[in-house]
XYZ file of C-alpha atoms in Angstrom:
510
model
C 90.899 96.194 112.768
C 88.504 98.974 110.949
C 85.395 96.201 111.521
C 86.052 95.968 114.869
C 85.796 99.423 115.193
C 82.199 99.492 113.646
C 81.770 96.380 115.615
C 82.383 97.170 119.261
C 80.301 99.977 119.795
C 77.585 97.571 118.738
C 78.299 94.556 120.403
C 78.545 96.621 123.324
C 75.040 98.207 122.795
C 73.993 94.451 123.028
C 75.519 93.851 125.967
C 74.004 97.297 127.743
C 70.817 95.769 127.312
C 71.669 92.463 128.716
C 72.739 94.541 132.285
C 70.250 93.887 134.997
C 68.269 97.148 135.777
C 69.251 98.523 139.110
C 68.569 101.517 140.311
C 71.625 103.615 140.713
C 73.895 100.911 138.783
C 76.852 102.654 136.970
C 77.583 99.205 134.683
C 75.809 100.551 131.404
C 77.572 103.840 131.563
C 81.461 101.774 132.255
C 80.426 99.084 129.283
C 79.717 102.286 127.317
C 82.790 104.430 128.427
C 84.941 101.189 127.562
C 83.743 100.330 124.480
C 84.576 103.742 122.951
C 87.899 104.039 124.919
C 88.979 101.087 122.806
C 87.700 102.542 119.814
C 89.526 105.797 119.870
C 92.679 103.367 120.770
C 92.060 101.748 117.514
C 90.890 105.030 115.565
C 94.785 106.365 116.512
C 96.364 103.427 115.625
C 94.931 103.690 112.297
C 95.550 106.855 111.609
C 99.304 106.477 112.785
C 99.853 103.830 110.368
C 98.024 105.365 107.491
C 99.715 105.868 104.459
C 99.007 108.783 102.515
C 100.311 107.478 99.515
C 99.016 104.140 99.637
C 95.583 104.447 98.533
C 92.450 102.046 99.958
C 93.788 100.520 103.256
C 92.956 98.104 106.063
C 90.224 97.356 103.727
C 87.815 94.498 104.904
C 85.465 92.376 102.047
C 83.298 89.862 103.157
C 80.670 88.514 100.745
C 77.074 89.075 102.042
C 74.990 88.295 99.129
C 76.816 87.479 96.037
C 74.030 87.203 93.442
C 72.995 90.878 94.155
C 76.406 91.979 94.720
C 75.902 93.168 98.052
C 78.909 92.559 99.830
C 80.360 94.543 103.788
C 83.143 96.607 102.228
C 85.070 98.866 104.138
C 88.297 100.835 104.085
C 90.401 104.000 105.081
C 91.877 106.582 102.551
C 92.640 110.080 102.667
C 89.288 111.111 103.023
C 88.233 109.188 105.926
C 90.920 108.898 107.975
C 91.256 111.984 109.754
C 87.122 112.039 109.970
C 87.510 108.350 111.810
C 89.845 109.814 114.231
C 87.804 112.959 114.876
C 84.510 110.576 114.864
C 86.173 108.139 117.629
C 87.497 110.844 119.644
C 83.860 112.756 119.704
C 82.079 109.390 120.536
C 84.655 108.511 123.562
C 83.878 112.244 124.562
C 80.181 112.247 124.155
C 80.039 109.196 126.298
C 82.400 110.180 128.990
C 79.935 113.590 129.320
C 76.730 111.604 130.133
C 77.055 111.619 133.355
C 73.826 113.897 133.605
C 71.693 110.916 132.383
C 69.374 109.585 135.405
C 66.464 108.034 133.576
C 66.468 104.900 131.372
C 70.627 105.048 131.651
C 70.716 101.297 129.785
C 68.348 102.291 126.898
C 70.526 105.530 126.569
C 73.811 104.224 126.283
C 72.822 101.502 124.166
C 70.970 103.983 121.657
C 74.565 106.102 121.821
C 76.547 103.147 120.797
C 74.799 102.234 117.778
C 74.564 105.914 116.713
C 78.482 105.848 116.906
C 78.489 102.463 115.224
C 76.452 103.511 112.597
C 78.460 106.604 112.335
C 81.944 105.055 111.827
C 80.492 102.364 109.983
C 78.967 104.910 107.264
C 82.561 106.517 107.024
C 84.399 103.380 106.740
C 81.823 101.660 103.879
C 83.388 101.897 100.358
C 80.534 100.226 99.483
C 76.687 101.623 98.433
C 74.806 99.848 100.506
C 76.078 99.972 103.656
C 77.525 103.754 103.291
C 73.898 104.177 103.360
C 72.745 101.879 105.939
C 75.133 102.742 108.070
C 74.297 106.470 108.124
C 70.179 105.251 108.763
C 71.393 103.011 111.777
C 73.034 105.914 113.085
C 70.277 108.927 112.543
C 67.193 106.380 113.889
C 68.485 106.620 117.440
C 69.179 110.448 116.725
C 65.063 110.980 117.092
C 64.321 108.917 119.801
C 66.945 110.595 121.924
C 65.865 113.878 121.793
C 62.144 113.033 121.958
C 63.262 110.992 125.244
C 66.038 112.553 126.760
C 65.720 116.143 125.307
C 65.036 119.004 127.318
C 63.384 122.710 126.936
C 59.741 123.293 126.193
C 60.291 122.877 122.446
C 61.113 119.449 122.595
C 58.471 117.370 121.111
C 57.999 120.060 117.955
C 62.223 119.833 117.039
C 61.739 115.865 117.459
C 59.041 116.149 114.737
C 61.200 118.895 112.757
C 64.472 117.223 112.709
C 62.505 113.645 112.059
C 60.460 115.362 108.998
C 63.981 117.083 107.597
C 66.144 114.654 107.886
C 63.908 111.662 106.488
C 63.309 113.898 103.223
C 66.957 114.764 103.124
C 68.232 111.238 103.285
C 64.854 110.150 100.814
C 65.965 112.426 98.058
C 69.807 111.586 98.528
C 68.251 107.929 98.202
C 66.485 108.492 95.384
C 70.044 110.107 93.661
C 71.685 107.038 94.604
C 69.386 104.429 93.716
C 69.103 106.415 90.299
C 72.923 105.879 89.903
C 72.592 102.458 90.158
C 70.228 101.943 87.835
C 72.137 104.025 85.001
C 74.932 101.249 85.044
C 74.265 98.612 82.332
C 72.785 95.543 84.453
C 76.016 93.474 83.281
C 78.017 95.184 85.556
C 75.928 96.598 87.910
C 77.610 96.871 91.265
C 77.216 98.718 94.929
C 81.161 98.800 95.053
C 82.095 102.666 95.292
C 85.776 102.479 93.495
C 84.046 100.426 90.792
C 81.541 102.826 90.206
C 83.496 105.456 89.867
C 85.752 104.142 87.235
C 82.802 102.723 85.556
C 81.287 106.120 85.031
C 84.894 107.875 84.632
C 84.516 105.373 81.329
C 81.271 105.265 80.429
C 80.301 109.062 81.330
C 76.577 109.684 81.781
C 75.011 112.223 79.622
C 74.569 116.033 80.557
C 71.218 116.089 81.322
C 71.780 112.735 84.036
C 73.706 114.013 85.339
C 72.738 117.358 86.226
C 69.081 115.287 87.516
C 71.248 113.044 89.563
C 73.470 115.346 90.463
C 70.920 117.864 91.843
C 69.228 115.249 93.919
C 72.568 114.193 95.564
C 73.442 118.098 96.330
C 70.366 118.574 97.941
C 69.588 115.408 99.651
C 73.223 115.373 101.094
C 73.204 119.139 101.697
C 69.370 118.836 103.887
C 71.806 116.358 106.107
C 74.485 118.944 106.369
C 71.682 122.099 107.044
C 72.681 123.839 103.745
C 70.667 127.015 103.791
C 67.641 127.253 103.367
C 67.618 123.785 104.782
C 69.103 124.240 107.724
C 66.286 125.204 110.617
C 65.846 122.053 112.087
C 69.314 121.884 113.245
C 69.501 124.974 115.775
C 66.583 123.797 117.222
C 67.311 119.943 117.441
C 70.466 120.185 118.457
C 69.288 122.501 121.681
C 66.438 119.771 122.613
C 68.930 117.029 122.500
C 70.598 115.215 125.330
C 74.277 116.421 125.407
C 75.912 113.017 124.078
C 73.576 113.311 121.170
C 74.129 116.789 120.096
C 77.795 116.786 120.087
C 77.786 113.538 117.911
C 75.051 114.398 115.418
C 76.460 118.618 115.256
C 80.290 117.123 115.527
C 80.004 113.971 113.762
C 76.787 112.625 111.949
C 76.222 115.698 110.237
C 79.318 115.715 107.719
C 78.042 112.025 106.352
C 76.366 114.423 103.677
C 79.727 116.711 102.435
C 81.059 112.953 102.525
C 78.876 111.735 100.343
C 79.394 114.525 98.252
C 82.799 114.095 98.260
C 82.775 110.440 98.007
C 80.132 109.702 95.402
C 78.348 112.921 93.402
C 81.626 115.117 92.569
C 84.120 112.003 91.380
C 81.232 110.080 89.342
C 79.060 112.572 88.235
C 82.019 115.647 86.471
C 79.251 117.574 84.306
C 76.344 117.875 86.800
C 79.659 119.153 89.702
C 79.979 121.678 86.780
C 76.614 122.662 86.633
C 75.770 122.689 90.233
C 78.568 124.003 92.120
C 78.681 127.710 91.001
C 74.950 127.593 93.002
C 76.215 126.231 95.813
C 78.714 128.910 96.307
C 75.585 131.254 96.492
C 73.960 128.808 98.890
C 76.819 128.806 100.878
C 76.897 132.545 101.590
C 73.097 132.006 103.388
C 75.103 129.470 105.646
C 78.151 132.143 106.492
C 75.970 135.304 106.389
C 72.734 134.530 106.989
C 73.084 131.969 109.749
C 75.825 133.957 111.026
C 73.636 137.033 111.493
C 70.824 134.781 113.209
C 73.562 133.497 115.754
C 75.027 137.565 116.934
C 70.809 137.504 117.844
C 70.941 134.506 119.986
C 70.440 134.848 123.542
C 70.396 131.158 124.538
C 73.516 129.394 124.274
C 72.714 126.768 122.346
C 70.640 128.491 119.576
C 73.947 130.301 119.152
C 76.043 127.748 118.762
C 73.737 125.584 116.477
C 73.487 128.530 114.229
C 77.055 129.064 114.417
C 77.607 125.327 113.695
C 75.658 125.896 110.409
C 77.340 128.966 109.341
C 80.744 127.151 109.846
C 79.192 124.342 107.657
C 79.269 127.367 104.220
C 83.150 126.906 104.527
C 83.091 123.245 103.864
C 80.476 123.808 100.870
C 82.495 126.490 99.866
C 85.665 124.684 100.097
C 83.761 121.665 97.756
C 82.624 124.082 95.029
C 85.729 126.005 94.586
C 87.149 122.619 92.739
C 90.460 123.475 93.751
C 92.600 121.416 95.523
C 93.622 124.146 97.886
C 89.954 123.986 98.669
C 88.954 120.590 98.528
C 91.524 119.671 100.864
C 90.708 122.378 103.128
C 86.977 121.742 103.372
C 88.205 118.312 104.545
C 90.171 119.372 107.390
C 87.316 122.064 108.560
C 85.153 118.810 108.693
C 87.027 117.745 111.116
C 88.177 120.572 112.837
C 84.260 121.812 113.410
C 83.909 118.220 114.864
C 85.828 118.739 117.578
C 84.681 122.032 118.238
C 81.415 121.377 117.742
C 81.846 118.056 120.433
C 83.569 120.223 122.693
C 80.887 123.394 122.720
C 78.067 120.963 123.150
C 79.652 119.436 126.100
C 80.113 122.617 127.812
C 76.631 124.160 127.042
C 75.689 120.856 128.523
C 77.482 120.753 132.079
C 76.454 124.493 132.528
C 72.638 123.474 131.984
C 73.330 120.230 134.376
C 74.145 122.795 136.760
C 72.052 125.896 136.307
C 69.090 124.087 134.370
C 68.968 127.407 131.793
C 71.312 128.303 129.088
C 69.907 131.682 128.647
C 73.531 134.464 128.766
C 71.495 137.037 129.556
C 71.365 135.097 133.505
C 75.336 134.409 133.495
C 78.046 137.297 134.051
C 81.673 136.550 136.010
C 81.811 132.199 135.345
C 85.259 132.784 134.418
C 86.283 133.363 137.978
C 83.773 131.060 139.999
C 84.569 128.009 136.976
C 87.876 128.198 135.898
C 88.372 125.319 133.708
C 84.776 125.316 132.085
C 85.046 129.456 131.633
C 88.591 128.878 130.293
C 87.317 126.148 128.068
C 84.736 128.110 126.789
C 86.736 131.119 125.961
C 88.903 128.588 124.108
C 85.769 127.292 122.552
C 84.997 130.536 121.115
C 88.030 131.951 119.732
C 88.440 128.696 118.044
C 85.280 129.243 116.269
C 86.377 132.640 115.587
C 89.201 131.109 113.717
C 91.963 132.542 115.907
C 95.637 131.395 114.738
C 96.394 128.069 116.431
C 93.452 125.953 115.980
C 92.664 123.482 113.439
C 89.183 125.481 111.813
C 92.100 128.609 110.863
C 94.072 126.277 108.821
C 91.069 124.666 107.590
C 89.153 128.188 106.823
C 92.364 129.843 105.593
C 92.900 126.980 102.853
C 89.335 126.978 102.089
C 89.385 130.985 101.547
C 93.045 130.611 99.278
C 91.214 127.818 97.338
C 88.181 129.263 96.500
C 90.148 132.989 95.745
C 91.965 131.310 92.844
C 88.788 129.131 91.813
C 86.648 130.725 88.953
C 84.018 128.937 90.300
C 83.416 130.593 93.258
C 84.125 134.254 92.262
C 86.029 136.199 94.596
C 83.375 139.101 95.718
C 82.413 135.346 97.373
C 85.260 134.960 99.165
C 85.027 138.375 100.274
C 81.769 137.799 101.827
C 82.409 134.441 103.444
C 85.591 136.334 105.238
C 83.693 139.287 106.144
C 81.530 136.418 107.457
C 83.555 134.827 109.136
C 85.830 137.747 110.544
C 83.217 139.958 111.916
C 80.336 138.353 112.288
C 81.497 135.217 113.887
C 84.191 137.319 116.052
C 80.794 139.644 117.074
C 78.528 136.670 118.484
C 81.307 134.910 119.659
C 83.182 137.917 121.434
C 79.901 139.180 122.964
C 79.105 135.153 123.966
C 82.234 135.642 126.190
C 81.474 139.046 127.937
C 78.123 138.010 128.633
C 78.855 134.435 130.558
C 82.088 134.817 131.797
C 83.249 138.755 132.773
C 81.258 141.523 135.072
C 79.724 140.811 138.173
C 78.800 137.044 139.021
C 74.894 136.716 140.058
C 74.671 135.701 143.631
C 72.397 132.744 142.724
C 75.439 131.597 141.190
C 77.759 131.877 143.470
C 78.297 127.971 144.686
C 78.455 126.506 141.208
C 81.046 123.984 141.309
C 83.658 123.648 137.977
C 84.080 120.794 136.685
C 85.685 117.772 138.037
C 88.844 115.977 137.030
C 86.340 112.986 135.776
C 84.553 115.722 133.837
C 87.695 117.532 132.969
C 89.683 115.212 130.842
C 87.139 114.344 127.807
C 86.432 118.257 127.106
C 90.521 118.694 127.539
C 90.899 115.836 124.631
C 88.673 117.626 122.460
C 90.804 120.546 123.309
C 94.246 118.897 123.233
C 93.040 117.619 118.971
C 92.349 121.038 117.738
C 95.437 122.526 119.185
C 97.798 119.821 117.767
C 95.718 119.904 114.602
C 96.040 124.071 114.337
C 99.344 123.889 115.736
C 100.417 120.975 113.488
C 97.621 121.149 110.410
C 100.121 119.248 108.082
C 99.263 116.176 110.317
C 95.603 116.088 108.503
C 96.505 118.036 105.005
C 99.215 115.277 104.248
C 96.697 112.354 104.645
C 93.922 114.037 102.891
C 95.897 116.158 100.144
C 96.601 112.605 97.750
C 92.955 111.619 98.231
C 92.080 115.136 97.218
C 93.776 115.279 94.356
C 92.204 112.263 92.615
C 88.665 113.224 93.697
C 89.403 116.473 91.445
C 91.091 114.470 89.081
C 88.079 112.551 88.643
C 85.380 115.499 89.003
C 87.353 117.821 86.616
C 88.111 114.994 83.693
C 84.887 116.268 81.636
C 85.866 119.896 81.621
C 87.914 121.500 78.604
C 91.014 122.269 80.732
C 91.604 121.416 84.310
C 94.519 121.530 86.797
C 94.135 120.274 89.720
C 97.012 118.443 90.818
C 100.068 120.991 89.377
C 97.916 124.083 89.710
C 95.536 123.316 91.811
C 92.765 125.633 90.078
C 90.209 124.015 87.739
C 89.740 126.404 85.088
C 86.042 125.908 83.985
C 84.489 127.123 81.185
């Protein structure tokens, strides 16, 4: 079931190209539509029948080339499951919302579905190899998308900018992980991800490998993620791109990096975690303040939200590097709370520039009245990224903030300053977002925009329908990723002098 997943969206890409080109055809955009319906039918099926307590599941081996050890390993635990769901959901969305798309419809679609089947395919691999070609297959089409389908003047220079940061991000996280490899003995040398990480829970690297390795993975990964000061290209990129694109890479792609983290540098790699995750909590307050100060600035939509999307991204790191399991756990579930939201903001910016061609608030006033559903929707939007009570990013945020309060890691002047963050700057930008667009007077040239349709309607009110059960309902994700949790900290606190994780949930570091 979980390879079919990865596989549909691709064998449907194939079969996008094999439709005969004519003009005005809607048979790329149904194959495309399809293919991801099923896949979110299968994403909810797993995740209904996920065990929390049952470790590795609906795992799929198939031996590719046994004298290298390379074999197509995949599988579902804790820390995957809810991002599958959220990654499905977010692809059937992003599909269902290119309706815009008039110009090479069969080369788009088909570059969408293998972005989303590289996407789930680098959550689902439990193996090296394919965790990282997975997350190439899926970032390739990424460029070529916004350099073909992207709009505003800036275009061509955030095709180069994203291509430049995002090749050095992912050569430096390759470099990490190809050093990894090579510090196993060649006896046992292996791309399997569970078998690496006992290996080196055993055979612990030294200090100073760690920390190298360590360091590379951090900042590799966290160029992916737009950890500041890394984090310019993806404003910018993410307001060229085609709508589709930008709510899967902002939503989706983009937390392959606090994955990997997750997954590979924290459990196998204890001493250089201890070294380098008191910096990331500084790092982390450039995302929350910093980024968060750039976005109250913002006059076009989507600069503000892609600067809001990277301050929201400093709660995740922050949630990582407080080594709690209050935190840990929450991180996880603002991963995939932000991927929703981030899904669903993109597709709105995106149907009001389909209609009004600019994106600039200063040129909106009184939507909420003339659009109903899309002003209502955005409103929701926004107080969700505000963290108002009743979505998924408060319960997310709020278990990141208790985690990181009790870690001695993060210091709690930090957590001060991420709330303050998060409080008052968010609720400025976001607040003044909404009087801007939607309240006063509506501009005459506006006057006949139509609201969305019931077509258009229904994959934005999914998006919205997953963080309200999720906020409503939060112990939904936190019981499936709590047990996974707790042995990632098991395995990235062994090293230290006295850790408790799993009673305590505090790591008490030297």
């Amino acid at each position: 079931m979980l390879t079919a997943l990865i596989l549909i969206p691709l064998i449907a890409a194939v079969l996008v190209l094999l439709t005969p080109r004519t003009p005005g055809s809607s048979l790329p955009r149904l194959i495309a539509v399809a293919a991801t319906a099923v896949t979110l039918l299968i994403g909810l099926m797993l995740f209904l029948r996920f065990d929390p307590n049952g470790g590795m599941q609906f795992q799929h081996i198939v031996d590719w080339v046994p004298s290298m050890g390379l074999r197509f390993n995949v599988g579902v635990d804790g820390l995957n499951i809810g991002l599958l769901l959220m990654g499905t959901l977010v692809a059937f969305a992003a599909t269902a919302v290119s309706w815009d798309i008039k110009t090479l419809e069969k080369e788009y679609y088909a570059l969408l579905l293998v972005m989303i089947g590289g996407i789930l395919g680098a959550f689902a691999s439990q193996d090296l190899f394919w965790f990282y070609f997975f997350h190439e297959l899926a970032l390739v089409p990424t460029f070529i998308m916004i350099g073909v389908w992207g709009r505003g003047g800036q275009r061509n220079y955030a095709t180069f900018q994203i291509t430049m940061y995002l090749t050095v991000g992912a050569l430096i996280a390759l470099a990490g992980l190809i050093l990894l490899y090579a510090k196993m003995p060649a006896e046992v040398r292996t791309f399997d991800i569970a078998a690496m990480t006992a290996h080196f829970q055993k055979n612990a690297l030294p200090a100073a490998d760690q920390s190298l390795i360590f360091a590379l993975l951090l900042f590799g990964f966290g160029i992916l993620v737009s950890l500041w000061p890394f984090h310019s290209w993806a404003p910018l990129g993410y307001g060229s791109a085609p709508t589709g694109n930008a709510m899967l890479h902002a939503g989706v792609l983009k937390k392959f990096g606090l994955y990997g983290l997750l997954k590979v540098a924290m459990p196998m790699l204890p001493l250089g975690a201890q070294k380098w995750l008191p910096v990331l909590t500084f790092l982390c307050l450039g995302n929350l303040l910093y980024c968060g100060w750039v976005a109250m600035k913002q006059r076009d939509l989507n600069m503000l939200i892609g600067n809001s999307s990277v301050a929201h991204m400093g709660f995740c790191f922050l949630g990582l590097a407080s080594l709690t399991l209050v935190g840990v756990t929450g991180a996880v579930v603002v991963m995939v709370a932000h991927g929703l939201l981030a899904a669903l903001s993109y597709g709105l910016s995106g149907y009001l520039y389909a209609q009004t061609g600019t994106l600039d608030m200063d040129k909106f006033g009184g939507l909420l009245r003339r659009l109903p559903f899309i002003g209502t929707a955005f409103v929701i939007a926004l107080f969700a990224g505000c963290g108002v009570p009743g979505f998924a990013n408060f319960a997310g945020e709020l278990m990141v903030l208790f985690g990181a309060w009790k870690s001695p890691v993060a210091g709690q002047w930090i957590v001060v300053a991420a709330a303050w963050g998060a409080l008052i700057i968010g609720g400025v930008y976001m607040l003044r977002a909404i009087r801007s667009m939607l309240h006063g007077p509506l501009p005459e040239r506006w006057a006949t925009l139509p609201d969305a349709t019931a077509a258009q309607r229904w994959p934005l009110a999914l998006l919205i329908a997953a963080l309200l059960v999720f906020g409503v309902k939060p112990g939904l994700l936190i019981d499936q990723i709590k047990p996974a949790a707790e042995k990632i900290l098991q395995h990235a606190t062994s090293g230290m002098p006295t850790s408790a994780p799993a009673s305590g949930g505090v790591a008490q570091i030297p």
